[in-house]
CSV table of C-alpha atoms in Angstrom, one decimal:
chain,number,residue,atom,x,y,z
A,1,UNK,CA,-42.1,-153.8,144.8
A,2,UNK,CA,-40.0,-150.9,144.6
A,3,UNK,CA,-42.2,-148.2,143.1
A,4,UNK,CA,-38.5,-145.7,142.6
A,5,UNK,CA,-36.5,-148.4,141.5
A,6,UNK,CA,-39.7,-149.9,139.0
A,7,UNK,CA,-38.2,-153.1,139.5
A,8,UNK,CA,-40.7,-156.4,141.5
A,9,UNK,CA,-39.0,-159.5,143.1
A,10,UNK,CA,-41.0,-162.4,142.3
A,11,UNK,CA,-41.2,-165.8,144.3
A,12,UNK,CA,-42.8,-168.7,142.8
A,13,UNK,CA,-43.4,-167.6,139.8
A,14,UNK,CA,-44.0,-169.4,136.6
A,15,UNK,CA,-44.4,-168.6,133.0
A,16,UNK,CA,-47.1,-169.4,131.4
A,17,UNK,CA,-46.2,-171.3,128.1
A,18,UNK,CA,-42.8,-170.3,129.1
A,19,UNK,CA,-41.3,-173.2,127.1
A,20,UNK,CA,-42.4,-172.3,123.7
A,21,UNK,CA,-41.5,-168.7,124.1
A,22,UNK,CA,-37.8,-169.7,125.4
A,23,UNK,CA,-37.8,-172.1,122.2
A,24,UNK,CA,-38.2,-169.7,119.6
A,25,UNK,CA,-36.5,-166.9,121.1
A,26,UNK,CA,-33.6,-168.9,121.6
A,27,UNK,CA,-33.9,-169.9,117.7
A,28,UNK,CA,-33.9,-166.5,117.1
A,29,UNK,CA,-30.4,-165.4,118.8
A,30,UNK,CA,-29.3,-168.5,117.3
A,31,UNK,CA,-29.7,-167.8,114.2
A,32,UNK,CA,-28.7,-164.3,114.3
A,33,UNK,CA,-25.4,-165.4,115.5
A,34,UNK,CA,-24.9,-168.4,112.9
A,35,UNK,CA,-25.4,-165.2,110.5
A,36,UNK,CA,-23.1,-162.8,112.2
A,37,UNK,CA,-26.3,-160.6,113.1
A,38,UNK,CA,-27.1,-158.3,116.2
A,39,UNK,CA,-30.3,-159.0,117.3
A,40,UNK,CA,-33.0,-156.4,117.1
A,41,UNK,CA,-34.6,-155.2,120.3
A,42,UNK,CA,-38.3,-156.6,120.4
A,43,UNK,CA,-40.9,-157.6,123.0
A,44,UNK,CA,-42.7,-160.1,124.4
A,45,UNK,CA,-46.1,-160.5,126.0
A,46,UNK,CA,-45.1,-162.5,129.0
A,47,UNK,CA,-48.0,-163.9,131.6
A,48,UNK,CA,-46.9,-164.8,135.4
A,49,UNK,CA,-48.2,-166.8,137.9
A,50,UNK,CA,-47.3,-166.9,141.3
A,51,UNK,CA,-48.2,-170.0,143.3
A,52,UNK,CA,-46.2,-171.6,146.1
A,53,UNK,CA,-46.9,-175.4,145.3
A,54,UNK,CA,-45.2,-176.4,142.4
A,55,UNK,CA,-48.0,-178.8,141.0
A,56,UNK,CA,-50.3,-176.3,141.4
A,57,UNK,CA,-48.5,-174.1,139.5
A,58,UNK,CA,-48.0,-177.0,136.7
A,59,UNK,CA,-52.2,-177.2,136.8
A,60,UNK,CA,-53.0,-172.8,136.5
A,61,UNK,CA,-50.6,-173.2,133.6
A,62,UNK,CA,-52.1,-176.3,132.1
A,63,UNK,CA,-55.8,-175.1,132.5
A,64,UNK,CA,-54.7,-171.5,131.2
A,65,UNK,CA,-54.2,-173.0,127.7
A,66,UNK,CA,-58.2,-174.5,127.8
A,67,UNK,CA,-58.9,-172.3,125.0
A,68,UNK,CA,-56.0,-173.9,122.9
A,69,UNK,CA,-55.9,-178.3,123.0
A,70,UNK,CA,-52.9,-179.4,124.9
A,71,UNK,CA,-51.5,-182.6,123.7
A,72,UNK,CA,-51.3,-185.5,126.7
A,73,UNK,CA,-47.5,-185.8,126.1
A,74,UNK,CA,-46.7,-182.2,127.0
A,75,UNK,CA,-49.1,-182.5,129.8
A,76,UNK,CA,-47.8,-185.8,131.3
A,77,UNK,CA,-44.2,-183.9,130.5
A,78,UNK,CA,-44.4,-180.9,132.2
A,79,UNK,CA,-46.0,-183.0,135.8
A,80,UNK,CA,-42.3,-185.1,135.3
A,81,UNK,CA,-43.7,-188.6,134.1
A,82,UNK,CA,-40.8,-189.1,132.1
A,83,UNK,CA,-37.5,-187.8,134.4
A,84,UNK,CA,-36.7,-190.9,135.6
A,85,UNK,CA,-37.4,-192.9,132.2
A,86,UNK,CA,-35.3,-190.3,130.3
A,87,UNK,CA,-31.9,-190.3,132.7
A,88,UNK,CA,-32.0,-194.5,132.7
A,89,UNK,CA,-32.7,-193.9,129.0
A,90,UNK,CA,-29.5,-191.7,128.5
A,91,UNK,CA,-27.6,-193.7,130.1
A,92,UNK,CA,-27.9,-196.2,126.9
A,93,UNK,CA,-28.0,-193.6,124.4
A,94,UNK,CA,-26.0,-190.3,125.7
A,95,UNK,CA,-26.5,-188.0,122.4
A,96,UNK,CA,-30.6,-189.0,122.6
A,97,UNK,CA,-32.9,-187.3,124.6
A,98,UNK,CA,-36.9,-188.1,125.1
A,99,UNK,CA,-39.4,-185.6,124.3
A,100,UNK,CA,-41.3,-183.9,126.9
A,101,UNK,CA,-43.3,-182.0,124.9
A,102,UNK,CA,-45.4,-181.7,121.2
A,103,UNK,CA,-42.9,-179.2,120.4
A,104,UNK,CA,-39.3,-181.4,121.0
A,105,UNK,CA,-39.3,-182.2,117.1
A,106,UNK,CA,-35.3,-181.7,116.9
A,107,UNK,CA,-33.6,-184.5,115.7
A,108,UNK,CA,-32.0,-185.9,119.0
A,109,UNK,CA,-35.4,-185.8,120.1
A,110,UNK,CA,-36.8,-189.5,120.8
A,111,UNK,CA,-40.9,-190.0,120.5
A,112,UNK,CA,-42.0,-190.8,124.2
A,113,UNK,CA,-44.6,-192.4,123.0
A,114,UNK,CA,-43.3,-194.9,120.9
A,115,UNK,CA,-41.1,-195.6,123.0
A,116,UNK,CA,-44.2,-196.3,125.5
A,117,UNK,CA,-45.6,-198.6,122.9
A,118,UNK,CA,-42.6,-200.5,122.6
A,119,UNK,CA,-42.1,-200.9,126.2
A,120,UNK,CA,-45.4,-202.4,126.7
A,121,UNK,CA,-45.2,-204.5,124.0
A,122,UNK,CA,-41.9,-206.3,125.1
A,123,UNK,CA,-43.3,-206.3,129.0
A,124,UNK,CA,-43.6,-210.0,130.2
A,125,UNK,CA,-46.9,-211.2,130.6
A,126,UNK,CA,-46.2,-212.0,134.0
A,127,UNK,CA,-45.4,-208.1,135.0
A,128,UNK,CA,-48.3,-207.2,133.0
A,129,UNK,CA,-51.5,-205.9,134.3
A,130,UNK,CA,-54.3,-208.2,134.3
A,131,UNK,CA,-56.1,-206.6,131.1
A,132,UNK,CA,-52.7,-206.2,129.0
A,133,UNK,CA,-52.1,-210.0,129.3
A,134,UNK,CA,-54.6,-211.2,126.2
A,135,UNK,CA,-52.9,-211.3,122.8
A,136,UNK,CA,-55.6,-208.4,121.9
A,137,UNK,CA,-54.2,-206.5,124.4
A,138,UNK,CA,-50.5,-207.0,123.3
A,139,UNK,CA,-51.4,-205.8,120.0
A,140,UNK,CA,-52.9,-202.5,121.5
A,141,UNK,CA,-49.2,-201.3,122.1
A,142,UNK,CA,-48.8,-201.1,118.3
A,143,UNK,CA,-52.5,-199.4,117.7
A,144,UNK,CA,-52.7,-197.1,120.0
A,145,UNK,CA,-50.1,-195.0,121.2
A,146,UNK,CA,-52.6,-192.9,123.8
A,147,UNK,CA,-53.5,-195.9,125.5
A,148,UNK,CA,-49.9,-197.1,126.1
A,149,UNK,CA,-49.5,-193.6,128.0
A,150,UNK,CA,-52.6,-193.2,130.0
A,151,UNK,CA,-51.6,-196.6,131.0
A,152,UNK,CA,-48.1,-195.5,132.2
A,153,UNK,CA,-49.2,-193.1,133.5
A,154,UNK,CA,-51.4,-194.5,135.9
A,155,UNK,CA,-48.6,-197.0,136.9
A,156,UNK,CA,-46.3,-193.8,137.5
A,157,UNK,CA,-49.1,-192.3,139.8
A,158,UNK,CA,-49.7,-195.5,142.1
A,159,UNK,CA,-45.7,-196.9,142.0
A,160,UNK,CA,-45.2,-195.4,144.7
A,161,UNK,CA,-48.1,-197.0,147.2
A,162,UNK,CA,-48.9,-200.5,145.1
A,163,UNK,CA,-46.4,-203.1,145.2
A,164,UNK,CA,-47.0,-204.5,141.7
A,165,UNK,CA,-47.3,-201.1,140.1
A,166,UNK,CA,-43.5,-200.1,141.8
A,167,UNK,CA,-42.5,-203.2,139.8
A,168,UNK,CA,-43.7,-202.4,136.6
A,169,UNK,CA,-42.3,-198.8,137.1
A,170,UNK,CA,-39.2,-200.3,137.6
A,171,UNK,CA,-39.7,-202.0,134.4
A,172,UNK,CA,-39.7,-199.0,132.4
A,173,UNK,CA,-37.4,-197.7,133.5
A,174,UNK,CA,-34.8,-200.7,133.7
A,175,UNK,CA,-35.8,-201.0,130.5
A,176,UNK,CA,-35.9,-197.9,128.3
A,177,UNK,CA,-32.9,-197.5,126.6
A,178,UNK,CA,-32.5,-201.3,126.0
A,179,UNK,CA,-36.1,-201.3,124.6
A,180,UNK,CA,-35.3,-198.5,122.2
A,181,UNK,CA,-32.0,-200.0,121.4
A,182,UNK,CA,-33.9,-203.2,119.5
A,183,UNK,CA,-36.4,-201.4,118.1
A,184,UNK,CA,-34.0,-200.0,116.2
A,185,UNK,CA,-31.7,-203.1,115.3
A,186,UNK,CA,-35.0,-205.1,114.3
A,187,UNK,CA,-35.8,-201.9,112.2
A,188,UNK,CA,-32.6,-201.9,110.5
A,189,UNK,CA,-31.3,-205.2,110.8
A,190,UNK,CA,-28.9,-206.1,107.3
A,191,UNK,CA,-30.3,-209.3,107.1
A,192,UNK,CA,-33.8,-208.2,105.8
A,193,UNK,CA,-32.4,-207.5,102.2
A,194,UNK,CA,-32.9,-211.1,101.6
A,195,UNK,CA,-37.0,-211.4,102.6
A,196,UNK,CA,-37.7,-209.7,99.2
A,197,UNK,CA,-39.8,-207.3,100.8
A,198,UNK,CA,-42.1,-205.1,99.0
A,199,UNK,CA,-41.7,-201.1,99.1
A,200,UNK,CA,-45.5,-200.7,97.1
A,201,UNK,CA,-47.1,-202.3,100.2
A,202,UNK,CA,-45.1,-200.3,102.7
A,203,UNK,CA,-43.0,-203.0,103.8
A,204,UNK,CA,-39.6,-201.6,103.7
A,205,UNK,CA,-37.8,-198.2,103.1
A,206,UNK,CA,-34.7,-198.8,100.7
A,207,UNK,CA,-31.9,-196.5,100.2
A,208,UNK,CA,-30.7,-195.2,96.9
A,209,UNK,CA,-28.6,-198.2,96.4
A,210,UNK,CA,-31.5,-200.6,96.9
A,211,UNK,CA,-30.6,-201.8,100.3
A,212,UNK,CA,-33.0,-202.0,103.0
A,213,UNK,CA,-32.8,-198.6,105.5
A,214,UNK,CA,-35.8,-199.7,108.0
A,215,UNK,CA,-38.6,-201.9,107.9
A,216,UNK,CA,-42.6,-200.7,108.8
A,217,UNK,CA,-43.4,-201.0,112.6
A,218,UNK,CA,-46.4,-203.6,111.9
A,219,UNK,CA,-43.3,-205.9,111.1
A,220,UNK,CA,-41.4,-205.2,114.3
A,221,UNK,CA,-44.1,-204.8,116.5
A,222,UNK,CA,-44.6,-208.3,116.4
A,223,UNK,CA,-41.2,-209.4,117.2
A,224,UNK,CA,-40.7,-207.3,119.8
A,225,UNK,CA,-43.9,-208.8,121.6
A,226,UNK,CA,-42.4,-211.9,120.8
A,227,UNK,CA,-39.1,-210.9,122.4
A,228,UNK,CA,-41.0,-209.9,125.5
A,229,UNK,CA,-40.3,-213.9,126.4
A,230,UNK,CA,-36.7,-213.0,126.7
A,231,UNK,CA,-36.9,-209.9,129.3
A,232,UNK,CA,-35.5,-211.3,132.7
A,233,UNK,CA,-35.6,-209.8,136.3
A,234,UNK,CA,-31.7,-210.7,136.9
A,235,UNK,CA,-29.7,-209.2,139.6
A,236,UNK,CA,-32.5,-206.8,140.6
A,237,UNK,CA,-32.5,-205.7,137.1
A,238,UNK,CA,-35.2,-205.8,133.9
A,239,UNK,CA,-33.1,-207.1,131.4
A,240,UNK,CA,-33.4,-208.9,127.8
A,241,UNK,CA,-31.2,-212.3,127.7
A,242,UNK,CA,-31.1,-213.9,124.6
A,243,UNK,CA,-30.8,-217.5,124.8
A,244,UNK,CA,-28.0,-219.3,123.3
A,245,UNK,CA,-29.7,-221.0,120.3
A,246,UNK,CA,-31.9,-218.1,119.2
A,247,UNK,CA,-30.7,-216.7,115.8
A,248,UNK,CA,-32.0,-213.3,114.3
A,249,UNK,CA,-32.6,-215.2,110.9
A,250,UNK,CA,-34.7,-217.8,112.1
A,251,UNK,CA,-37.1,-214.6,113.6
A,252,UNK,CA,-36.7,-212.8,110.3
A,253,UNK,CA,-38.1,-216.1,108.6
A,254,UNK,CA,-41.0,-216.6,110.9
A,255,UNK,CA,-42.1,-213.0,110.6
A,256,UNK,CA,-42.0,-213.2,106.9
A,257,UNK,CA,-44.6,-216.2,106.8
A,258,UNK,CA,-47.3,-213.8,108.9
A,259,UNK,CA,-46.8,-211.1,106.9
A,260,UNK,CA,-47.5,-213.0,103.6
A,261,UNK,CA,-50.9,-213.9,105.2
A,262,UNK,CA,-51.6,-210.6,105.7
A,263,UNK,CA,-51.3,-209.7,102.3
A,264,UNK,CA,-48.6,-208.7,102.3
A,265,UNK,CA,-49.3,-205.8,104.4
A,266,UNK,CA,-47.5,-204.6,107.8
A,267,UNK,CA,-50.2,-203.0,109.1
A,268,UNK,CA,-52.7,-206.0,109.0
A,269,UNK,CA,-49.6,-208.2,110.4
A,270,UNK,CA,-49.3,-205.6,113.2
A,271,UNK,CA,-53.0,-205.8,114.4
A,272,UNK,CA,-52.9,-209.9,113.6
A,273,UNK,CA,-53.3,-212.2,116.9
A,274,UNK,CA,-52.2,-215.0,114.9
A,275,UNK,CA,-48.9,-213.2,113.7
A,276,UNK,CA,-48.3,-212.0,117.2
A,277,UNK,CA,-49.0,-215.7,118.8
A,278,UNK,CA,-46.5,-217.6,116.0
A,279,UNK,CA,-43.5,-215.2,116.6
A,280,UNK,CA,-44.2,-216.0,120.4
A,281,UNK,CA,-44.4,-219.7,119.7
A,282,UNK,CA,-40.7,-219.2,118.2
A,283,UNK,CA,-39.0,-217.4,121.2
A,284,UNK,CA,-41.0,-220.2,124.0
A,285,UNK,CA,-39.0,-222.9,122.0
A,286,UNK,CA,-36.3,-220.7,122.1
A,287,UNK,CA,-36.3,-220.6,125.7
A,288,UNK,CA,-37.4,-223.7,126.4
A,289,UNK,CA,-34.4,-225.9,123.5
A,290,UNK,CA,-31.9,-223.7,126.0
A,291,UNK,CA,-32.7,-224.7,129.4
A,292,UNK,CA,-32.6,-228.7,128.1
A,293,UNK,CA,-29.6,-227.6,126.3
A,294,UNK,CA,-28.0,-226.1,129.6
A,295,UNK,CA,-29.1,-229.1,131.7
């Protein structure tokens, strides 16, 4: 400190709820520039802590905001649980980028959650911990999205000392921008416009022309358990193979006889064992028509 100058030299410092502040100030010189504007002069409460440990300094800031609820995402964000799954995941998709934080609401912003809940519900049963590997369980991925990240990250925590945790880790993170990539395909797929699906029970979103734009997650959730039969360790990589004899329309097809059990209604299918069990049953004989095939 340099009482004639009035100027401190800080090490290891760290604002506290420095990333919102930095948000919406940075709005605000962005907008006055869009609008050909010099900004005012204004100021702003600032609070500092000075720690040398870096996690520690991640904890003062997260038990700081006790008085105001902290959502898990932003907390698991801000400790780095999703670095590694957001570079392997912009590798796929370059202009997307996943959300750290309750407040990344921007459009290139992907939900980290969902993305979570789509990762475990294509993960192979055999990668799978032992109580993700019931049908029940498998459904879980579409019901709760809180449970599918505590779960990662618990993985994330012991990767690094258990064997079969470093390989479901790897998983993820093989697997993010792939897993995204289908979601959105099985979402948007052209050939739905022919299932005569229903947009009174929520089944679909149609355009102004009529045509199908996406179809509900308790539709795709389903199918993308199902798909989970398909995801290969090859070449010391995670990776979804599609055998040779699979079609798109014969899972569109099977998917549509579940739903009309449920009533018609996505989010019954997307909580149904027995929907979840006879899209599986499609992609096992899938699997199983292509290996007699290749022999």
């Amino acid at each position: 400190m340099e009482d004639d100058k009035k100027t401190a030299t800080l090490r290891h410092a760290s604002v506290n709820n420095g990333a919102q502040t930095q948000g919406e100030i940075q709005l605000y010189f962005d907008e006055c520039e869009k609008n050909g504007v010099t900004p005012d002069n204004f100021a702003v409460r600032c609070e500092l802590s000075i720690e040398p440990e870096a996690s520690t300094r991640t904890n003062i800031a997260v038990a700081r905001n006790t008085a105001t609820k902290i959502e898990a995402i932003s907390i698991a964000g801000k400790h780095g649980y999703f670095d590694d799954l957001n570079v392997t995941f912009k590798q796929e998709h370059p202009w997307n980028e996943l959300a750290q934080s309750e407040t990344d609401v921007e459009d290139h912003y992907v939900d980290t959650r969902l993305l979570l809940q789509i990762l475990w519900a294509m993960m192979p049963e055999e990668l799978a911990p032992d109580h993700r590997r019931t049908i029940e369980a498998r459904m879980r991925a579409y019901k709760n999205a809180a449970y599918c990240l505590q779960d990662y990250v618990e993985i994330h925590d012991s990767s690094g000392t258990n064997k079969e945790d470093a390989a479901r880790y790897k998983y993820f993170t093989d697997m993010a921008g792939t897993a995204w990539t289908e979601y959105q395909r099985w979402k948007k797929l052209d050939k739905w416009n022919d299932k005569h699906l229903l947009e009174r029970l929520r089944q679909a979103i149609r355009g102004e022309d009529g045509t199908i734009k996406e179809v509900s997650d308790g539709i795709v959730f389903p199918i993308l358990s199902a798909l989970s039969r398909f995801v290969k360790l090859k070449k010391g990589k995670w990776q979804l193979i599609y055998p040779k004899v699979f079609q798109d329309e014969d899972m569109l097809i099977a998917a549509r006889r579940p739903l009309s059990q449920c009533s018609g209604r996505p989010m019954l299918m997307g909580r149904s064992g027995a929907a979840c069990e006879a899209l599986i049953l499609l992609t096992e004989m899938a699997e199983r028509y292509s290996e007699q095939y290749q022999a």
